[in-house]
């Protein structure tokens, strides 16, 4: 009986560098830097919490390493249109082995934009103001399915002090959000996220570039949480009051202003909407959403310019 060799595109890839933070695994309060509004869980191990600088450096290193080392082995899904974007969106995807659990289904995209303030593209300042400054709140504005973007925690000045004089990173921030999404027919989803953003220093290889990372975080112990601890049912309004399912979402975005003036926008993500939504159905819907986001952002950017 003949033995059929597996299709390489169907075989999960083992990531070369172990990822402790940049995965779909939900981080618990004791695994992140201390914050007064994020108490430890009762069963938390008796161990020091990580310091801010080493934690952020690890998260950035793992996310950048993932996109640089793993991208070449992701299977190409072709180039897609994302109106009104003039640039086509290159789409990739593959299952990646995760040492902390089941293989993660990753999708990634790359688009190269002209870098001009005109219809179908955007200049560097617009990418910064839309995707670096206030990213989560802006996402709510340009993504129809997102009905709430709620900041729960902010490490604020502690991060600024930790990275003062840093040779690689500037304007570093770390906070936590609950991102609420409408799901037709099923319960709405909320993704509690630890968010890290940073710009490259001017003398680094990418003189104008920034990174935005999202990692699942358990916020149930925080008195400031809204959906994670059920406070939305008594304090919410409209859609906010409805039952939600807590999902998991990990992603990174990197924007680079190239020497030729064009702008590279890269994004990689894995998610699990949980609940009664089967993973095969999720895998079917995610690629289209990943591509669509490019057009949604550029359409929103054009409207912000005014007439």
PDB file of C-alpha atoms in Angstrom:
ATOM      1  CA  UNK A   1       0.000   0.000   0.000  1.00  0.00           C
ATOM      2  CA  UNK A   2       1.466   3.348  -1.022  1.00  0.00           C
ATOM      3  CA  UNK A   3       2.181   5.952   1.626  1.00  0.00           C
ATOM      4  CA  UNK A   4       1.015   9.462   0.809  1.00  0.00           C
ATOM      5  CA  UNK A   5       3.411  12.158   1.949  1.00  0.00           C
ATOM      6  CA  UNK A   6       1.719  14.979   3.860  1.00  0.00           C
ATOM      7  CA  UNK A   7       1.245  18.294   2.122  1.00  0.00           C
ATOM      8  CA  UNK A   8       3.926  20.596   3.635  1.00  0.00           C
ATOM      9  CA  UNK A   9       1.368  23.401   3.855  1.00  0.00           C
ATOM     10  CA  UNK A  10      -0.753  21.240   6.177  1.00  0.00           C
ATOM     11  CA  UNK A  11       2.044  20.313   8.604  1.00  0.00           C
ATOM     12  CA  UNK A  12       2.255  22.548  11.704  1.00  0.00           C
ATOM     13  CA  UNK A  13       5.529  24.432  11.948  1.00  0.00           C
ATOM     14  CA  UNK A  14       7.536  24.389  15.145  1.00  0.00           C
ATOM     15  CA  UNK A  15       8.714  27.886  15.959  1.00  0.00           C
ATOM     16  CA  UNK A  16      12.451  27.982  16.490  1.00  0.00           C
ATOM     17  CA  UNK A  17      12.518  30.279  19.509  1.00  0.00           C
ATOM     18  CA  UNK A  18      10.233  29.380  22.394  1.00  0.00           C
ATOM     19  CA  UNK A  19       7.495  31.925  22.918  1.00  0.00           C
ATOM     20  CA  UNK A  20       6.530  32.432  26.550  1.00  0.00           C
ATOM     21  CA  UNK A  21       4.469  35.597  26.109  1.00  0.00           C
ATOM     22  CA  UNK A  22       3.555  35.981  22.449  1.00  0.00           C
ATOM     23  CA  UNK A  23       1.057  33.110  22.247  1.00  0.00           C
ATOM     24  CA  UNK A  24      -2.674  32.467  22.648  1.00  0.00           C
ATOM     25  CA  UNK A  25      -2.072  31.380  26.225  1.00  0.00           C
ATOM     26  CA  UNK A  26      -3.838  33.756  28.610  1.00  0.00           C
ATOM     27  CA  UNK A  27      -1.375  35.537  30.896  1.00  0.00           C
ATOM     28  CA  UNK A  28      -2.327  35.587  34.564  1.00  0.00           C
ATOM     29  CA  UNK A  29      -1.783  38.587  36.851  1.00  0.00           C
ATOM     30  CA  UNK A  30       1.322  37.117  38.508  1.00  0.00           C
ATOM     31  CA  UNK A  31       2.966  36.728  35.076  1.00  0.00           C
ATOM     32  CA  UNK A  32       2.898  40.442  34.247  1.00  0.00           C
ATOM     33  CA  UNK A  33       4.454  43.478  35.976  1.00  0.00           C
ATOM     34  CA  UNK A  34       2.740  44.546  39.176  1.00  0.00           C
ATOM     35  CA  UNK A  35      -0.193  46.943  38.914  1.00  0.00           C
ATOM     36  CA  UNK A  36      -2.246  48.129  41.919  1.00  0.00           C
ATOM     37  CA  UNK A  37      -5.507  47.513  40.037  1.00  0.00           C
ATOM     38  CA  UNK A  38      -4.628  43.952  39.039  1.00  0.00           C
ATOM     39  CA  UNK A  39      -4.559  41.825  42.217  1.00  0.00           C
ATOM     40  CA  UNK A  40      -3.067  38.357  42.103  1.00  0.00           C
ATOM     41  CA  UNK A  41      -5.386  35.370  41.949  1.00  0.00           C
ATOM     42  CA  UNK A  42      -5.820  33.422  45.235  1.00  0.00           C
ATOM     43  CA  UNK A  43      -3.881  30.443  43.876  1.00  0.00           C
ATOM     44  CA  UNK A  44      -1.022  32.496  42.426  1.00  0.00           C
ATOM     45  CA  UNK A  45       2.442  31.022  43.027  1.00  0.00           C
ATOM     46  CA  UNK A  46       4.671  32.731  45.556  1.00  0.00           C
ATOM     47  CA  UNK A  47       7.171  34.278  43.173  1.00  0.00           C
ATOM     48  CA  UNK A  48       8.297  37.783  42.161  1.00  0.00           C
ATOM     49  CA  UNK A  49       6.441  39.434  39.317  1.00  0.00           C
ATOM     50  CA  UNK A  50       8.559  40.417  36.293  1.00  0.00           C
ATOM     51  CA  UNK A  51      10.015  43.895  36.114  1.00  0.00           C
ATOM     52  CA  UNK A  52       8.557  46.182  33.479  1.00  0.00           C
ATOM     53  CA  UNK A  53      11.569  46.603  31.215  1.00  0.00           C
ATOM     54  CA  UNK A  54      12.539  42.944  30.924  1.00  0.00           C
ATOM     55  CA  UNK A  55       8.907  41.941  30.412  1.00  0.00           C
ATOM     56  CA  UNK A  56       8.328  44.449  27.611  1.00  0.00           C
ATOM     57  CA  UNK A  57      11.662  43.652  25.966  1.00  0.00           C
ATOM     58  CA  UNK A  58      10.775  39.953  25.989  1.00  0.00           C
ATOM     59  CA  UNK A  59       7.328  40.566  24.498  1.00  0.00           C
ATOM     60  CA  UNK A  60       8.735  42.790  21.754  1.00  0.00           C
ATOM     61  CA  UNK A  61      11.581  40.392  21.023  1.00  0.00           C
ATOM     62  CA  UNK A  62       9.266  37.383  20.789  1.00  0.00           C
ATOM     63  CA  UNK A  63       6.765  39.145  18.549  1.00  0.00           C
ATOM     64  CA  UNK A  64       9.400  40.548  16.202  1.00  0.00           C
ATOM     65  CA  UNK A  65      11.247  37.235  16.180  1.00  0.00           C
ATOM     66  CA  UNK A  66       8.026  35.473  15.291  1.00  0.00           C
ATOM     67  CA  UNK A  67       7.256  37.709  12.350  1.00  0.00           C
ATOM     68  CA  UNK A  68      10.853  37.715  11.062  1.00  0.00           C
ATOM     69  CA  UNK A  69      11.646  34.019  11.547  1.00  0.00           C
ATOM     70  CA  UNK A  70       8.260  32.431  10.919  1.00  0.00           C
ATOM     71  CA  UNK A  71       6.898  34.547   8.074  1.00  0.00           C
ATOM     72  CA  UNK A  72       9.057  32.783   5.419  1.00  0.00           C
ATOM     73  CA  UNK A  73       7.469  29.402   6.238  1.00  0.00           C
ATOM     74  CA  UNK A  74       3.875  30.640   6.214  1.00  0.00           C
ATOM     75  CA  UNK A  75       1.937  29.401   3.209  1.00  0.00           C
ATOM     76  CA  UNK A  76       1.043  32.131   0.728  1.00  0.00           C
ATOM     77  CA  UNK A  77      -2.675  32.644   0.194  1.00  0.00           C
ATOM     78  CA  UNK A  78      -2.137  35.057  -2.689  1.00  0.00           C
ATOM     79  CA  UNK A  79      -2.703  38.789  -3.040  1.00  0.00           C
ATOM     80  CA  UNK A  80      -6.118  40.201  -2.223  1.00  0.00           C
ATOM     81  CA  UNK A  81      -7.878  43.490  -2.883  1.00  0.00           C
ATOM     82  CA  UNK A  82      -9.056  45.566   0.084  1.00  0.00           C
ATOM     83  CA  UNK A  83     -10.959  48.575  -1.296  1.00  0.00           C
ATOM     84  CA  UNK A  84     -10.351  51.468  -1.248  1.00  0.00           C
ATOM     85  CA  UNK A  85      -6.674  50.553  -0.715  1.00  0.00           C
ATOM     86  CA  UNK A  86      -4.596  51.012  -3.862  1.00  0.00           C
ATOM     87  CA  UNK A  87      -2.157  48.439  -2.520  1.00  0.00           C
ATOM     88  CA  UNK A  88      -2.906  44.734  -2.749  1.00  0.00           C
ATOM     89  CA  UNK A  89      -2.683  42.729   0.473  1.00  0.00           C
ATOM     90  CA  UNK A  90      -0.423  39.670   0.517  1.00  0.00           C
ATOM     91  CA  UNK A  91      -2.035  37.027   2.745  1.00  0.00           C
ATOM     92  CA  UNK A  92      -0.317  34.123   4.508  1.00  0.00           C
ATOM     93  CA  UNK A  93      -1.408  31.400   6.909  1.00  0.00           C
ATOM     94  CA  UNK A  94      -0.320  28.225   8.677  1.00  0.00           C
ATOM     95  CA  UNK A  95      -0.765  26.214  11.872  1.00  0.00           C
ATOM     96  CA  UNK A  96       2.152  26.837  14.243  1.00  0.00           C
ATOM     97  CA  UNK A  97       3.013  24.468  17.086  1.00  0.00           C
ATOM     98  CA  UNK A  98       2.670  26.017  20.523  1.00  0.00           C
ATOM     99  CA  UNK A  99       4.642  24.490  23.427  1.00  0.00           C
ATOM    100  CA  UNK A 100       1.896  25.623  25.823  1.00  0.00           C
ATOM    101  CA  UNK A 101      -1.038  23.937  24.090  1.00  0.00           C
ATOM    102  CA  UNK A 102      -2.662  22.999  20.802  1.00  0.00           C
ATOM    103  CA  UNK A 103      -1.265  24.310  17.500  1.00  0.00           C
ATOM    104  CA  UNK A 104      -2.205  27.924  16.822  1.00  0.00           C
ATOM    105  CA  UNK A 105      -3.753  28.905  13.498  1.00  0.00           C
ATOM    106  CA  UNK A 106      -1.873  32.003  12.375  1.00  0.00           C
ATOM    107  CA  UNK A 107      -2.712  34.397   9.568  1.00  0.00           C
ATOM    108  CA  UNK A 108      -0.523  37.271   8.440  1.00  0.00           C
ATOM    109  CA  UNK A 109      -0.638  40.033   5.874  1.00  0.00           C
ATOM    110  CA  UNK A 110       1.687  42.559   4.300  1.00  0.00           C
ATOM    111  CA  UNK A 111       0.799  45.599   2.229  1.00  0.00           C
ATOM    112  CA  UNK A 112       3.066  48.278   0.749  1.00  0.00           C
ATOM    113  CA  UNK A 113       1.527  51.740   0.543  1.00  0.00           C
ATOM    114  CA  UNK A 114       2.582  54.800  -1.455  1.00  0.00           C
ATOM    115  CA  UNK A 115       2.917  57.005   1.619  1.00  0.00           C
ATOM    116  CA  UNK A 116       0.885  59.924   0.306  1.00  0.00           C
ATOM    117  CA  UNK A 117      -2.039  61.799   1.799  1.00  0.00           C
ATOM    118  CA  UNK A 118      -4.549  60.813  -0.881  1.00  0.00           C
ATOM    119  CA  UNK A 119      -7.434  58.427  -1.537  1.00  0.00           C
ATOM    120  CA  UNK A 120      -6.491  54.748  -1.200  1.00  0.00           C
ATOM    121  CA  UNK A 121      -3.284  55.339   0.739  1.00  0.00           C
ATOM    122  CA  UNK A 122      -1.929  57.387   3.665  1.00  0.00           C
ATOM    123  CA  UNK A 123       1.247  59.182   4.622  1.00  0.00           C
ATOM    124  CA  UNK A 124       3.494  58.260   7.532  1.00  0.00           C
ATOM    125  CA  UNK A 125       1.921  60.734   9.934  1.00  0.00           C
ATOM    126  CA  UNK A 126      -1.503  59.226   9.283  1.00  0.00           C
ATOM    127  CA  UNK A 127      -0.246  55.711   9.940  1.00  0.00           C
ATOM    128  CA  UNK A 128       1.269  56.891  13.221  1.00  0.00           C
ATOM    129  CA  UNK A 129      -1.825  58.795  14.362  1.00  0.00           C
ATOM    130  CA  UNK A 130      -4.150  55.942  13.382  1.00  0.00           C
ATOM    131  CA  UNK A 131      -2.248  52.790  14.288  1.00  0.00           C
ATOM    132  CA  UNK A 132       0.176  53.898  17.020  1.00  0.00           C
ATOM    133  CA  UNK A 133      -1.570  56.760  18.822  1.00  0.00           C
ATOM    134  CA  UNK A 134      -4.793  55.498  20.368  1.00  0.00           C
ATOM    135  CA  UNK A 135      -4.774  52.305  18.306  1.00  0.00           C
ATOM    136  CA  UNK A 136      -7.508  50.477  20.233  1.00  0.00           C
ATOM    137  CA  UNK A 137      -9.916  53.426  20.357  1.00  0.00           C
ATOM    138  CA  UNK A 138      -9.306  54.100  16.665  1.00  0.00           C
ATOM    139  CA  UNK A 139      -9.972  50.448  15.859  1.00  0.00           C
ATOM    140  CA  UNK A 140     -13.424  50.839  17.367  1.00  0.00           C
ATOM    141  CA  UNK A 141     -14.020  53.806  15.058  1.00  0.00           C
ATOM    142  CA  UNK A 142     -13.073  52.099  11.786  1.00  0.00           C
ATOM    143  CA  UNK A 143     -14.148  48.498  12.507  1.00  0.00           C
ATOM    144  CA  UNK A 144     -17.949  48.040  12.350  1.00  0.00           C
ATOM    145  CA  UNK A 145     -17.925  44.867  14.477  1.00  0.00           C
ATOM    146  CA  UNK A 146     -16.158  46.531  17.431  1.00  0.00           C
ATOM    147  CA  UNK A 147     -18.704  48.200  19.711  1.00  0.00           C
ATOM    148  CA  UNK A 148     -16.518  48.947  22.728  1.00  0.00           C
ATOM    149  CA  UNK A 149     -12.831  49.602  23.395  1.00  0.00           C
ATOM    150  CA  UNK A 150     -12.363  50.027  27.118  1.00  0.00           C
ATOM    151  CA  UNK A 151      -9.050  50.823  28.782  1.00  0.00           C
ATOM    152  CA  UNK A 152      -8.769  48.925  32.069  1.00  0.00           C
ATOM    153  CA  UNK A 153      -5.150  49.426  33.164  1.00  0.00           C
ATOM    154  CA  UNK A 154      -2.203  51.618  32.241  1.00  0.00           C
ATOM    155  CA  UNK A 155       1.360  51.216  33.507  1.00  0.00           C
ATOM    156  CA  UNK A 156       1.963  54.834  32.415  1.00  0.00           C
ATOM    157  CA  UNK A 157       4.880  56.617  34.043  1.00  0.00           C
ATOM    158  CA  UNK A 158       6.456  53.391  35.278  1.00  0.00           C
ATOM    159  CA  UNK A 159       7.063  52.357  31.670  1.00  0.00           C
ATOM    160  CA  UNK A 160       8.430  55.776  30.764  1.00  0.00           C
ATOM    161  CA  UNK A 161      10.916  55.660  33.631  1.00  0.00           C
ATOM    162  CA  UNK A 162      11.986  52.109  32.793  1.00  0.00           C
ATOM    163  CA  UNK A 163      12.805  53.016  29.174  1.00  0.00           C
ATOM    164  CA  UNK A 164      14.300  56.447  29.798  1.00  0.00           C
ATOM    165  CA  UNK A 165      17.501  56.625  27.750  1.00  0.00           C
ATOM    166  CA  UNK A 166      16.891  53.225  26.133  1.00  0.00           C
ATOM    167  CA  UNK A 167      19.026  52.723  23.017  1.00  0.00           C
ATOM    168  CA  UNK A 168      16.445  50.847  20.929  1.00  0.00           C
ATOM    169  CA  UNK A 169      12.924  51.899  21.899  1.00  0.00           C
ATOM    170  CA  UNK A 170      11.118  55.222  22.301  1.00  0.00           C
ATOM    171  CA  UNK A 171       7.569  56.214  23.332  1.00  0.00           C
ATOM    172  CA  UNK A 172       7.005  52.807  24.914  1.00  0.00           C
ATOM    173  CA  UNK A 173       3.644  52.153  26.529  1.00  0.00           C
ATOM    174  CA  UNK A 174       1.834  49.238  28.161  1.00  0.00           C
ATOM    175  CA  UNK A 175      -1.847  49.072  29.048  1.00  0.00           C
ATOM    176  CA  UNK A 176      -4.773  46.649  29.114  1.00  0.00           C
ATOM    177  CA  UNK A 177      -8.004  46.891  27.138  1.00  0.00           C
ATOM    178  CA  UNK A 178     -11.208  44.939  26.770  1.00  0.00           C
ATOM    179  CA  UNK A 179     -12.158  44.880  23.077  1.00  0.00           C
ATOM    180  CA  UNK A 180     -15.831  44.021  22.508  1.00  0.00           C
ATOM    181  CA  UNK A 181     -17.021  42.576  19.178  1.00  0.00           C
ATOM    182  CA  UNK A 182     -20.500  41.977  17.799  1.00  0.00           C
ATOM    183  CA  UNK A 183     -21.031  38.394  16.584  1.00  0.00           C
ATOM    184  CA  UNK A 184     -24.194  37.781  14.506  1.00  0.00           C
ATOM    185  CA  UNK A 185     -26.605  35.247  16.079  1.00  0.00           C
ATOM    186  CA  UNK A 186     -24.086  34.170  18.761  1.00  0.00           C
ATOM    187  CA  UNK A 187     -23.087  35.918  21.996  1.00  0.00           C
ATOM    188  CA  UNK A 188     -20.820  38.920  21.620  1.00  0.00           C
ATOM    189  CA  UNK A 189     -17.114  38.376  22.214  1.00  0.00           C
ATOM    190  CA  UNK A 190     -14.752  40.302  24.453  1.00  0.00           C
ATOM    191  CA  UNK A 191     -10.996  39.993  24.137  1.00  0.00           C
ATOM    192  CA  UNK A 192      -9.074  41.145  27.255  1.00  0.00           C
ATOM    193  CA  UNK A 193      -5.692  42.308  25.978  1.00  0.00           C
ATOM    194  CA  UNK A 194      -2.322  43.396  27.304  1.00  0.00           C
ATOM    195  CA  UNK A 195      -1.117  45.981  24.808  1.00  0.00           C
ATOM    196  CA  UNK A 196       2.473  47.074  24.225  1.00  0.00           C
ATOM    197  CA  UNK A 197       3.446  49.778  21.742  1.00  0.00           C
ATOM    198  CA  UNK A 198       6.888  51.154  20.910  1.00  0.00           C
ATOM    199  CA  UNK A 199       8.726  53.170  18.289  1.00  0.00           C
ATOM    200  CA  UNK A 200      12.193  52.329  17.016  1.00  0.00           C
ATOM    201  CA  UNK A 201      14.872  54.845  17.963  1.00  0.00           C
ATOM    202  CA  UNK A 202      16.086  56.908  14.941  1.00  0.00           C
ATOM    203  CA  UNK A 203      19.550  55.322  14.812  1.00  0.00           C
ATOM    204  CA  UNK A 204      18.210  51.749  14.660  1.00  0.00           C
ATOM    205  CA  UNK A 205      17.902  49.976  11.257  1.00  0.00           C
ATOM    206  CA  UNK A 206      14.304  51.175  10.863  1.00  0.00           C
ATOM    207  CA  UNK A 207      14.640  54.920  11.452  1.00  0.00           C
ATOM    208  CA  UNK A 208      10.866  55.399  11.245  1.00  0.00           C
ATOM    209  CA  UNK A 209       8.959  52.380  12.477  1.00  0.00           C
ATOM    210  CA  UNK A 210       6.678  51.241  15.258  1.00  0.00           C
ATOM    211  CA  UNK A 211       5.356  48.015  16.732  1.00  0.00           C
ATOM    212  CA  UNK A 212       1.992  47.267  18.339  1.00  0.00           C
ATOM    213  CA  UNK A 213       1.550  43.983  20.244  1.00  0.00           C
ATOM    214  CA  UNK A 214      -1.561  42.431  21.826  1.00  0.00           C
ATOM    215  CA  UNK A 215      -1.444  39.429  24.189  1.00  0.00           C
ATOM    216  CA  UNK A 216      -4.352  37.726  26.029  1.00  0.00           C
ATOM    217  CA  UNK A 217      -4.553  38.751  29.696  1.00  0.00           C
ATOM    218  CA  UNK A 218      -6.808  37.587  32.530  1.00  0.00           C
ATOM    219  CA  UNK A 219      -8.450  40.701  33.999  1.00  0.00           C
ATOM    220  CA  UNK A 220     -11.031  39.000  36.217  1.00  0.00           C
ATOM    221  CA  UNK A 221      -9.405  40.165  39.462  1.00  0.00           C
ATOM    222  CA  UNK A 222      -9.262  43.828  38.457  1.00  0.00           C
ATOM    223  CA  UNK A 223     -11.883  46.047  40.122  1.00  0.00           C
ATOM    224  CA  UNK A 224     -11.635  48.265  37.034  1.00  0.00           C
ATOM    225  CA  UNK A 225     -12.588  45.459  34.624  1.00  0.00           C
ATOM    226  CA  UNK A 226     -15.952  45.791  32.912  1.00  0.00           C
ATOM    227  CA  UNK A 227     -16.683  42.626  30.955  1.00  0.00           C
ATOM    228  CA  UNK A 228     -14.151  40.233  32.486  1.00  0.00           C
ATOM    229  CA  UNK A 229     -15.817  40.326  35.913  1.00  0.00           C
ATOM    230  CA  UNK A 230     -19.416  40.770  34.747  1.00  0.00           C
ATOM    231  CA  UNK A 231     -19.748  44.440  35.742  1.00  0.00           C
ATOM    232  CA  UNK A 232     -21.167  45.189  32.301  1.00  0.00           C
ATOM    233  CA  UNK A 233     -24.458  43.515  33.246  1.00  0.00           C
ATOM    234  CA  UNK A 234     -25.231  46.133  35.886  1.00  0.00           C
ATOM    235  CA  UNK A 235     -23.241  49.147  34.674  1.00  0.00           C
ATOM    236  CA  UNK A 236     -23.469  48.762  30.909  1.00  0.00           C
ATOM    237  CA  UNK A 237     -25.807  50.342  28.389  1.00  0.00           C
ATOM    238  CA  UNK A 238     -27.339  48.800  25.265  1.00  0.00           C
ATOM    239  CA  UNK A 239     -25.055  46.180  23.722  1.00  0.00           C
ATOM    240  CA  UNK A 240     -22.698  46.431  26.681  1.00  0.00           C
ATOM    241  CA  UNK A 241     -25.245  44.797  29.014  1.00  0.00           C
ATOM    242  CA  UNK A 242     -25.626  41.610  27.002  1.00  0.00           C
ATOM    243  CA  UNK A 243     -23.931  38.334  27.923  1.00  0.00           C
ATOM    244  CA  UNK A 244     -20.470  37.983  26.414  1.00  0.00           C
ATOM    245  CA  UNK A 245     -17.980  35.192  25.855  1.00  0.00           C
ATOM    246  CA  UNK A 246     -14.338  35.923  26.687  1.00  0.00           C
ATOM    247  CA  UNK A 247     -12.093  35.011  23.772  1.00  0.00           C
ATOM    248  CA  UNK A 248      -8.352  35.006  23.139  1.00  0.00           C
ATOM    249  CA  UNK A 249      -6.484  37.140  20.628  1.00  0.00           C
ATOM    250  CA  UNK A 250      -2.767  37.620  20.022  1.00  0.00           C
ATOM    251  CA  UNK A 251      -1.318  39.873  17.350  1.00  0.00           C
ATOM    252  CA  UNK A 252       1.487  42.133  16.320  1.00  0.00           C
ATOM    253  CA  UNK A 253       1.603  44.949  13.801  1.00  0.00           C
ATOM    254  CA  UNK A 254       4.693  46.632  12.439  1.00  0.00           C
ATOM    255  CA  UNK A 255       4.757  49.709  10.239  1.00  0.00           C
ATOM    256  CA  UNK A 256       7.981  50.834   8.572  1.00  0.00           C
ATOM    257  CA  UNK A 257       8.611  53.978   6.537  1.00  0.00           C
ATOM    258  CA  UNK A 258      11.031  52.754   3.883  1.00  0.00           C
ATOM    259  CA  UNK A 259      13.879  54.708   2.314  1.00  0.00           C
ATOM    260  CA  UNK A 260      11.874  55.060  -0.922  1.00  0.00           C
ATOM    261  CA  UNK A 261       9.032  56.744   0.965  1.00  0.00           C
ATOM    262  CA  UNK A 262       6.699  53.775   0.770  1.00  0.00           C
ATOM    263  CA  UNK A 263       5.180  52.320   3.923  1.00  0.00           C
ATOM    264  CA  UNK A 264       5.214  48.633   4.825  1.00  0.00           C
ATOM    265  CA  UNK A 265       2.338  47.482   7.040  1.00  0.00           C
ATOM    266  CA  UNK A 266       2.695  43.969   8.441  1.00  0.00           C
ATOM    267  CA  UNK A 267       0.327  42.136  10.739  1.00  0.00           C
ATOM    268  CA  UNK A 268       0.198  38.605  12.181  1.00  0.00           C
ATOM    269  CA  UNK A 269      -2.526  37.167  14.397  1.00  0.00           C
ATOM    270  CA  UNK A 270      -4.022  34.064  15.983  1.00  0.00           C
ATOM    271  CA  UNK A 271      -7.317  33.962  17.835  1.00  0.00           C
ATOM    272  CA  UNK A 272      -9.931  31.796  19.484  1.00  0.00           C
ATOM    273  CA  UNK A 273     -13.403  33.307  19.786  1.00  0.00           C
ATOM    274  CA  UNK A 274     -14.358  30.408  22.108  1.00  0.00           C
ATOM    275  CA  UNK A 275     -17.946  29.547  22.979  1.00  0.00           C
ATOM    276  CA  UNK A 276     -20.087  27.716  20.425  1.00  0.00           C
ATOM    277  CA  UNK A 277     -18.157  28.989  17.404  1.00  0.00           C
ATOM    278  CA  UNK A 278     -16.242  25.963  16.000  1.00  0.00           C
ATOM    279  CA  UNK A 279     -12.575  26.543  15.170  1.00  0.00           C
ATOM    280  CA  UNK A 280     -12.981  25.408  11.511  1.00  0.00           C
ATOM    281  CA  UNK A 281     -15.605  28.121  11.072  1.00  0.00           C
ATOM    282  CA  UNK A 282     -13.330  30.668  12.736  1.00  0.00           C
ATOM    283  CA  UNK A 283     -10.476  29.706  10.407  1.00  0.00           C
ATOM    284  CA  UNK A 284     -12.782  30.289   7.459  1.00  0.00           C
ATOM    285  CA  UNK A 285     -13.720  33.814   8.519  1.00  0.00           C
ATOM    286  CA  UNK A 286     -10.442  35.220   9.852  1.00  0.00           C
ATOM    287  CA  UNK A 287      -8.495  35.621   6.560  1.00  0.00           C
ATOM    288  CA  UNK A 288     -11.168  37.842   5.002  1.00  0.00           C
ATOM    289  CA  UNK A 289     -11.316  39.984   8.147  1.00  0.00           C
ATOM    290  CA  UNK A 290      -7.519  40.336   8.226  1.00  0.00           C
ATOM    291  CA  UNK A 291      -7.515  41.617   4.639  1.00  0.00           C
ATOM    292  CA  UNK A 292     -10.588  43.821   5.068  1.00  0.00           C
ATOM    293  CA  UNK A 293      -8.978  45.768   7.930  1.00  0.00           C
ATOM    294  CA  UNK A 294      -6.575  47.465   5.505  1.00  0.00           C
ATOM    295  CA  UNK A 295      -9.394  49.009   3.490  1.00  0.00           C
ATOM    296  CA  UNK A 296     -11.372  49.901   6.604  1.00  0.00           C
ATOM    297  CA  UNK A 297      -8.421  51.796   8.068  1.00  0.00           C
ATOM    298  CA  UNK A 298      -7.662  53.710   4.864  1.00  0.00           C
ATOM    299  CA  UNK A 299     -11.326  54.606   4.340  1.00  0.00           C
ATOM    300  CA  UNK A 300     -11.523  55.930   7.919  1.00  0.00           C
ATOM    301  CA  UNK A 301      -8.266  57.840   7.429  1.00  0.00           C
ATOM    302  CA  UNK A 302      -9.620  59.540   4.309  1.00  0.00           C
ATOM    303  CA  UNK A 303     -12.757  60.642   6.179  1.00  0.00           C
ATOM    304  CA  UNK A 304     -10.629  62.145   8.964  1.00  0.00           C
ATOM    305  CA  UNK A 305      -8.908  64.422   6.423  1.00  0.00           C
ATOM    306  CA  UNK A 306     -12.157  66.153   5.630  1.00  0.00           C
ATOM    307  CA  UNK A 307     -13.134  67.647   2.256  1.00  0.00           C
TER     308      UNK A 307
END
